[in-house]
mmCIF file of C-alpha atoms in Angstrom:
data_model
loop_
_atom_site.group_PDB
_atom_site.id
_atom_site.type_symbol
_atom_site.label_atom_id
_atom_site.label_comp_id
_atom_site.label_asym_id
_atom_site.label_seq_id
_atom_site.Cartn_x
_atom_site.Cartn_y
_atom_site.Cartn_z
ATOM 1 C CA UNK A 1 -15.420 9.468 12.610
ATOM 2 C CA UNK A 2 -17.556 6.324 12.584
ATOM 3 C CA UNK A 3 -19.590 7.701 9.672
ATOM 4 C CA UNK A 4 -16.413 8.642 7.777
ATOM 5 C CA UNK A 5 -14.991 5.151 8.234
ATOM 6 C CA UNK A 6 -18.233 3.510 7.124
ATOM 7 C CA UNK A 7 -18.585 5.693 4.031
ATOM 8 C CA UNK A 8 -14.936 5.209 3.034
ATOM 9 C CA UNK A 9 -14.431 1.660 4.267
ATOM 10 C CA UNK A 10 -13.469 0.222 0.882
ATOM 11 C CA UNK A 11 -10.668 2.735 0.288
ATOM 12 C CA UNK A 12 -9.475 2.541 3.904
ATOM 13 C CA UNK A 13 -9.393 -1.266 3.815
ATOM 14 C CA UNK A 14 -7.222 -1.400 0.733
ATOM 15 C CA UNK A 15 -4.933 1.365 2.003
ATOM 16 C CA UNK A 16 -4.457 -0.565 5.243
ATOM 17 C CA UNK A 17 -3.602 -3.867 3.613
ATOM 18 C CA UNK A 18 -1.373 -1.977 1.140
ATOM 19 C CA UNK A 19 0.667 -0.558 4.040
ATOM 20 C CA UNK A 20 0.820 -3.946 5.751
ATOM 21 C CA UNK A 21 1.957 -5.634 2.540
ATOM 22 C CA UNK A 22 4.531 -2.895 1.883
ATOM 23 C CA UNK A 23 5.911 -3.284 5.403
ATOM 24 C CA UNK A 24 6.022 -7.046 4.972
ATOM 25 C CA UNK A 25 7.839 -6.665 1.669
ATOM 26 C CA UNK A 26 10.399 -4.387 3.312
ATOM 27 C CA UNK A 27 11.101 -6.794 6.188
ATOM 28 C CA UNK A 28 11.261 -9.942 4.080
ATOM 29 C CA UNK A 29 13.262 -8.206 1.356
ATOM 30 C CA UNK A 30 15.818 -7.036 3.912
ATOM 31 C CA UNK A 31 16.038 -10.551 5.346
ATOM 32 C CA UNK A 32 16.662 -12.019 1.897
ATOM 33 C CA UNK A 33 19.299 -9.420 1.058
ATOM 34 C CA UNK A 34 21.083 -9.850 4.391
ATOM 35 C CA UNK A 35 21.117 -13.612 3.928
ATOM 36 C CA UNK A 36 22.888 -13.145 0.603
ATOM 37 C CA UNK A 37 25.291 -10.539 2.015
ATOM 38 C CA UNK A 38 26.299 -12.709 4.975
ATOM 39 C CA UNK A 39 26.792 -15.681 2.664
ATOM 40 C CA UNK A 40 29.167 -13.521 0.602
ATOM 41 C CA UNK A 41 31.052 -12.368 3.692
ATOM 42 C CA UNK A 42 29.628 -8.837 3.641
ATOM 43 C CA UNK A 43 27.996 -6.884 6.464
ATOM 44 C CA UNK A 44 24.188 -6.938 6.689
ATOM 45 C CA UNK A 45 22.200 -3.721 6.119
ATOM 46 C CA UNK A 46 19.641 -2.010 8.344
ATOM 47 C CA UNK A 47 15.958 -1.733 7.489
ATOM 48 C CA UNK A 48 16.358 1.995 6.793
ATOM 49 C CA UNK A 49 19.280 1.357 4.451
ATOM 50 C CA UNK A 50 17.291 -1.302 2.607
ATOM 51 C CA UNK A 51 14.067 0.706 2.122
ATOM 52 C CA UNK A 52 16.092 3.638 0.743
ATOM 53 C CA UNK A 53 18.031 1.428 -1.650
ATOM 54 C CA UNK A 54 17.534 0.925 -5.360
ATOM 55 C CA UNK A 55 16.772 -2.777 -4.790
ATOM 56 C CA UNK A 56 13.669 -2.014 -2.735
ATOM 57 C CA UNK A 57 12.551 0.956 -4.826
ATOM 58 C CA UNK A 58 12.676 -0.929 -8.122
ATOM 59 C CA UNK A 59 10.683 -3.874 -6.739
ATOM 60 C CA UNK A 60 7.970 -1.498 -5.476
ATOM 61 C CA UNK A 61 7.878 0.761 -8.534
ATOM 62 C CA UNK A 62 7.714 -2.041 -11.086
ATOM 63 C CA UNK A 63 4.589 -3.388 -9.414
ATOM 64 C CA UNK A 64 2.987 0.036 -9.127
ATOM 65 C CA UNK A 65 3.546 0.891 -12.789
ATOM 66 C CA UNK A 66 1.999 -2.356 -13.998
ATOM 67 C CA UNK A 67 -1.066 -1.835 -11.819
ATOM 68 C CA UNK A 68 -1.591 1.735 -13.001
ATOM 69 C CA UNK A 69 -1.090 0.635 -16.604
ATOM 70 C CA UNK A 70 -3.751 -2.033 -16.117
ATOM 71 C CA UNK A 71 -6.303 0.454 -14.800
ATOM 72 C CA UNK A 72 -5.390 3.130 -17.352
ATOM 73 C CA UNK A 73 -5.910 0.737 -20.255
ATOM 74 C CA UNK A 74 -9.095 -0.732 -18.788
ATOM 75 C CA UNK A 75 -10.602 2.719 -18.201
ATOM 76 C CA UNK A 76 -9.773 3.895 -21.725
ATOM 77 C CA UNK A 77 -10.441 0.811 -23.857
ATOM 78 C CA UNK A 78 -13.826 0.114 -22.222
ATOM 79 C CA UNK A 79 -15.005 3.363 -23.794
ATOM 80 C CA UNK A 80 -14.745 1.696 -27.203
ATOM 81 C CA UNK A 81 -14.592 -2.067 -26.659
ATOM 82 C CA UNK A 82 -17.315 -4.276 -25.162
ATOM 83 C CA UNK A 83 -17.720 -7.824 -23.858
ATOM 84 C CA UNK A 84 -21.237 -9.167 -24.135
ATOM 85 C CA UNK A 85 -22.432 -10.586 -20.851
ATOM 86 C CA UNK A 86 -19.786 -8.947 -18.664
ATOM 87 C CA UNK A 87 -20.715 -6.538 -15.845
ATOM 88 C CA UNK A 88 -17.387 -4.820 -16.546
ATOM 89 C CA UNK A 89 -18.580 -3.744 -20.000
ATOM 90 C CA UNK A 90 -21.128 -1.484 -21.600
ATOM 91 C CA UNK A 91 -23.753 -3.138 -23.738
ATOM 92 C CA UNK A 92 -22.881 -3.908 -27.366
ATOM 93 C CA UNK A 93 -23.936 -0.963 -29.507
ATOM 94 C CA UNK A 94 -23.092 1.598 -26.817
ATOM 95 C CA UNK A 95 -19.439 1.973 -27.763
ATOM 96 C CA UNK A 96 -18.023 5.482 -27.631
ATOM 97 C CA UNK A 97 -18.060 8.460 -25.289
ATOM 98 C CA UNK A 98 -21.852 8.774 -25.321
ATOM 99 C CA UNK A 99 -24.034 11.863 -25.536
ATOM 100 C CA UNK A 100 -23.962 14.927 -23.287
ATOM 101 C CA UNK A 101 -27.211 13.667 -21.773
ATOM 102 C CA UNK A 102 -25.603 10.341 -20.875
ATOM 103 C CA UNK A 103 -22.600 12.128 -19.389
ATOM 104 C CA UNK A 104 -24.766 14.719 -17.592
ATOM 105 C CA UNK A 105 -22.700 17.645 -18.867
ATOM 106 C CA UNK A 106 -23.571 21.068 -20.244
ATOM 107 C CA UNK A 107 -27.316 21.641 -20.312
ATOM 108 C CA UNK A 108 -27.857 18.167 -18.834
ATOM 109 C CA UNK A 109 -25.809 18.791 -15.666
ATOM 110 C CA UNK A 110 -27.721 18.300 -12.429
ATOM 111 C CA UNK A 111 -27.842 20.261 -9.195
ATOM 112 C CA UNK A 112 -25.086 18.225 -7.593
ATOM 113 C CA UNK A 113 -22.901 17.945 -10.692
ATOM 114 C CA UNK A 114 -19.288 19.222 -10.515
ATOM 115 C CA UNK A 115 -18.945 22.861 -11.608
ATOM 116 C CA UNK A 116 -16.824 21.956 -14.613
ATOM 117 C CA UNK A 117 -19.561 19.630 -15.888
ATOM 118 C CA UNK A 118 -21.557 22.764 -16.732
ATOM 119 C CA UNK A 119 -18.572 24.516 -18.309
ATOM 120 C CA UNK A 120 -17.411 24.065 -21.874
ATOM 121 C CA UNK A 121 -14.109 23.814 -23.674
ATOM 122 C CA UNK A 122 -10.954 22.567 -21.994
ATOM 123 C CA UNK A 123 -12.485 22.432 -18.499
ATOM 124 C CA UNK A 124 -15.228 20.034 -19.536
ATOM 125 C CA UNK A 125 -12.729 17.951 -21.525
ATOM 126 C CA UNK A 126 -10.383 17.709 -18.536
ATOM 127 C CA UNK A 127 -13.167 16.642 -16.184
ATOM 128 C CA UNK A 128 -14.533 14.215 -18.769
ATOM 129 C CA UNK A 129 -11.148 12.507 -19.099
ATOM 130 C CA UNK A 130 -9.658 13.173 -15.653
ATOM 131 C CA UNK A 131 -9.685 9.577 -14.409
ATOM 132 C CA UNK A 132 -7.856 8.205 -17.435
ATOM 133 C CA UNK A 133 -5.438 11.138 -17.481
ATOM 134 C CA UNK A 134 -4.478 10.763 -13.825
ATOM 135 C CA UNK A 135 -4.061 6.993 -14.128
ATOM 136 C CA UNK A 136 -1.906 7.528 -17.219
ATOM 137 C CA UNK A 137 0.280 10.087 -15.433
ATOM 138 C CA UNK A 138 0.649 7.812 -12.392
ATOM 139 C CA UNK A 139 1.702 4.991 -14.715
ATOM 140 C CA UNK A 140 4.314 7.160 -16.416
ATOM 141 C CA UNK A 141 5.672 8.461 -13.111
ATOM 142 C CA UNK A 142 5.916 4.996 -11.572
ATOM 143 C CA UNK A 143 7.468 3.638 -14.789
ATOM 144 C CA UNK A 144 10.045 6.430 -14.638
ATOM 145 C CA UNK A 145 10.651 5.669 -10.966
ATOM 146 C CA UNK A 146 11.155 2.008 -11.801
ATOM 147 C CA UNK A 147 13.679 2.863 -14.503
ATOM 148 C CA UNK A 148 15.695 5.187 -12.239
ATOM 149 C CA UNK A 149 15.671 2.848 -9.248
ATOM 150 C CA UNK A 150 16.406 -0.122 -11.489
ATOM 151 C CA UNK A 151 19.345 1.710 -13.007
ATOM 152 C CA UNK A 152 20.763 2.370 -9.537
ATOM 153 C CA UNK A 153 20.390 -1.262 -8.489
ATOM 154 C CA UNK A 154 21.754 -2.576 -11.784
ATOM 155 C CA UNK A 155 24.810 -0.331 -11.705
ATOM 156 C CA UNK A 156 25.515 -1.360 -8.118
ATOM 157 C CA UNK A 157 25.656 -4.945 -9.338
ATOM 158 C CA UNK A 158 27.829 -3.936 -12.268
ATOM 159 C CA UNK A 159 30.338 -2.182 -10.010
ATOM 160 C CA UNK A 160 30.297 -5.097 -7.586
ATOM 161 C CA UNK A 161 31.277 -7.363 -10.461
ATOM 162 C CA UNK A 162 33.980 -4.851 -11.561
ATOM 163 C CA UNK A 163 32.067 -4.031 -14.753
ATOM 164 C CA UNK A 164 31.284 -0.626 -16.234
ATOM 165 C CA UNK A 165 28.005 1.060 -15.213
ATOM 166 C CA UNK A 166 25.434 1.851 -17.911
ATOM 167 C CA UNK A 167 23.478 4.994 -18.730
ATOM 168 C CA UNK A 168 19.732 5.385 -18.196
ATOM 169 C CA UNK A 169 19.072 5.008 -21.929
ATOM 170 C CA UNK A 170 21.169 1.830 -22.070
ATOM 171 C CA UNK A 171 19.361 0.366 -19.074
ATOM 172 C CA UNK A 172 15.876 1.192 -20.415
ATOM 173 C CA UNK A 173 16.805 -0.481 -23.680
ATOM 174 C CA UNK A 174 18.253 -3.566 -22.002
ATOM 175 C CA UNK A 175 16.806 -7.058 -21.708
ATOM 176 C CA UNK A 176 17.137 -6.769 -17.906
ATOM 177 C CA UNK A 177 14.699 -3.845 -17.777
ATOM 178 C CA UNK A 178 12.141 -5.240 -20.196
ATOM 179 C CA UNK A 179 12.244 -8.713 -18.686
ATOM 180 C CA UNK A 180 11.273 -7.257 -15.295
ATOM 181 C CA UNK A 181 8.664 -4.979 -16.878
ATOM 182 C CA UNK A 182 6.955 -7.521 -19.133
ATOM 183 C CA UNK A 183 6.759 -10.077 -16.319
ATOM 184 C CA UNK A 184 4.402 -7.695 -14.551
ATOM 185 C CA UNK A 185 2.493 -6.536 -17.621
ATOM 186 C CA UNK A 186 1.553 -9.991 -18.850
ATOM 187 C CA UNK A 187 0.140 -10.994 -15.450
ATOM 188 C CA UNK A 188 -1.957 -7.817 -15.222
ATOM 189 C CA UNK A 189 -3.367 -8.241 -18.726
ATOM 190 C CA UNK A 190 -4.263 -11.886 -18.026
ATOM 191 C CA UNK A 191 -5.973 -10.929 -14.754
ATOM 192 C CA UNK A 192 -8.144 -8.312 -16.501
ATOM 193 C CA UNK A 193 -9.063 -10.686 -19.319
ATOM 194 C CA UNK A 194 -9.979 -13.344 -16.737
ATOM 195 C CA UNK A 195 -12.152 -10.947 -14.730
ATOM 196 C CA UNK A 196 -13.987 -9.643 -17.791
ATOM 197 C CA UNK A 197 -14.668 -13.085 -19.262
ATOM 198 C CA UNK A 198 -15.298 -15.151 -16.116
ATOM 199 C CA UNK A 199 -17.833 -12.591 -14.854
ATOM 200 C CA UNK A 200 -20.000 -13.505 -17.854
ATOM 201 C CA UNK A 201 -20.714 -16.942 -16.377
ATOM 202 C CA UNK A 202 -19.753 -16.730 -12.697
ATOM 203 C CA UNK A 203 -21.383 -14.724 -9.888
ATOM 204 C CA UNK A 204 -20.540 -13.282 -6.488
ATOM 205 C CA UNK A 205 -23.706 -12.455 -4.587
ATOM 206 C CA UNK A 206 -23.705 -8.929 -3.173
ATOM 207 C CA UNK A 207 -20.687 -7.705 -5.157
ATOM 208 C CA UNK A 208 -21.060 -4.735 -7.538
ATOM 209 C CA UNK A 209 -18.405 -6.388 -9.698
ATOM 210 C CA UNK A 210 -20.826 -9.245 -10.405
ATOM 211 C CA UNK A 211 -24.160 -9.506 -12.123
ATOM 212 C CA UNK A 212 -27.145 -10.547 -9.993
ATOM 213 C CA UNK A 213 -27.031 -14.294 -9.367
ATOM 214 C CA UNK A 214 -30.120 -14.918 -11.460
ATOM 215 C CA UNK A 215 -29.162 -12.641 -14.357
ATOM 216 C CA UNK A 216 -28.826 -14.364 -17.748
ATOM 217 C CA UNK A 217 -25.275 -15.074 -18.887
ATOM 218 C CA UNK A 218 -25.834 -12.792 -21.878
ATOM 219 C CA UNK A 219 -26.931 -9.809 -19.749
ATOM 220 C CA UNK A 220 -24.383 -7.019 -19.958
ATOM 221 C CA UNK A 221 -23.613 -4.152 -17.520
ATOM 222 C CA UNK A 222 -26.663 -1.995 -16.643
ATOM 223 C CA UNK A 223 -28.853 -4.296 -18.756
ATOM 224 C CA UNK A 224 -29.126 -6.339 -15.589
#
């Protein structure tokens, strides 16, 4: 167990703080909602009722979809786009998917390579693009979840105000939906741009996300 924890500490750490943050969001979100309900003369809701509501689901899903979109785009566009001097980028001139030798597939697969790395056709293509594909699917699923949960929460507000509910297509095409969505997207895109560009000139000793402290500012990726 100790070896498992040590070898997977990074994943376990982020999963733990994810669960703590999610629990904190649930408790504070319920407190905020109950404050508003009591102020309006309505009965407060339980924690279970809140975490199974559209209000909670849409807040969670809209953050998940923006995060998965960020990683999906970063994984895919860094195949073709570079940033000189950034450890997050390949070196200029190395744009593209690279050769089979670089990817260690086919005849260049090694003893410990995944089985599909030696295969051809659709199996090799799926393995070669599996990370981007899964991140893209997770983005689409969380985006769909956001739209469904948001529709539920929005229609609850509509009915509470004695207005007609809207369809899913109407909600997805509304300013309400895209305002919530783009608020998250713009912050994710700015964060990625900041990380890529600031890592050209700034360092964090011991971090694999940083170049060595003494590396030239113009050194890029494995050039270090």
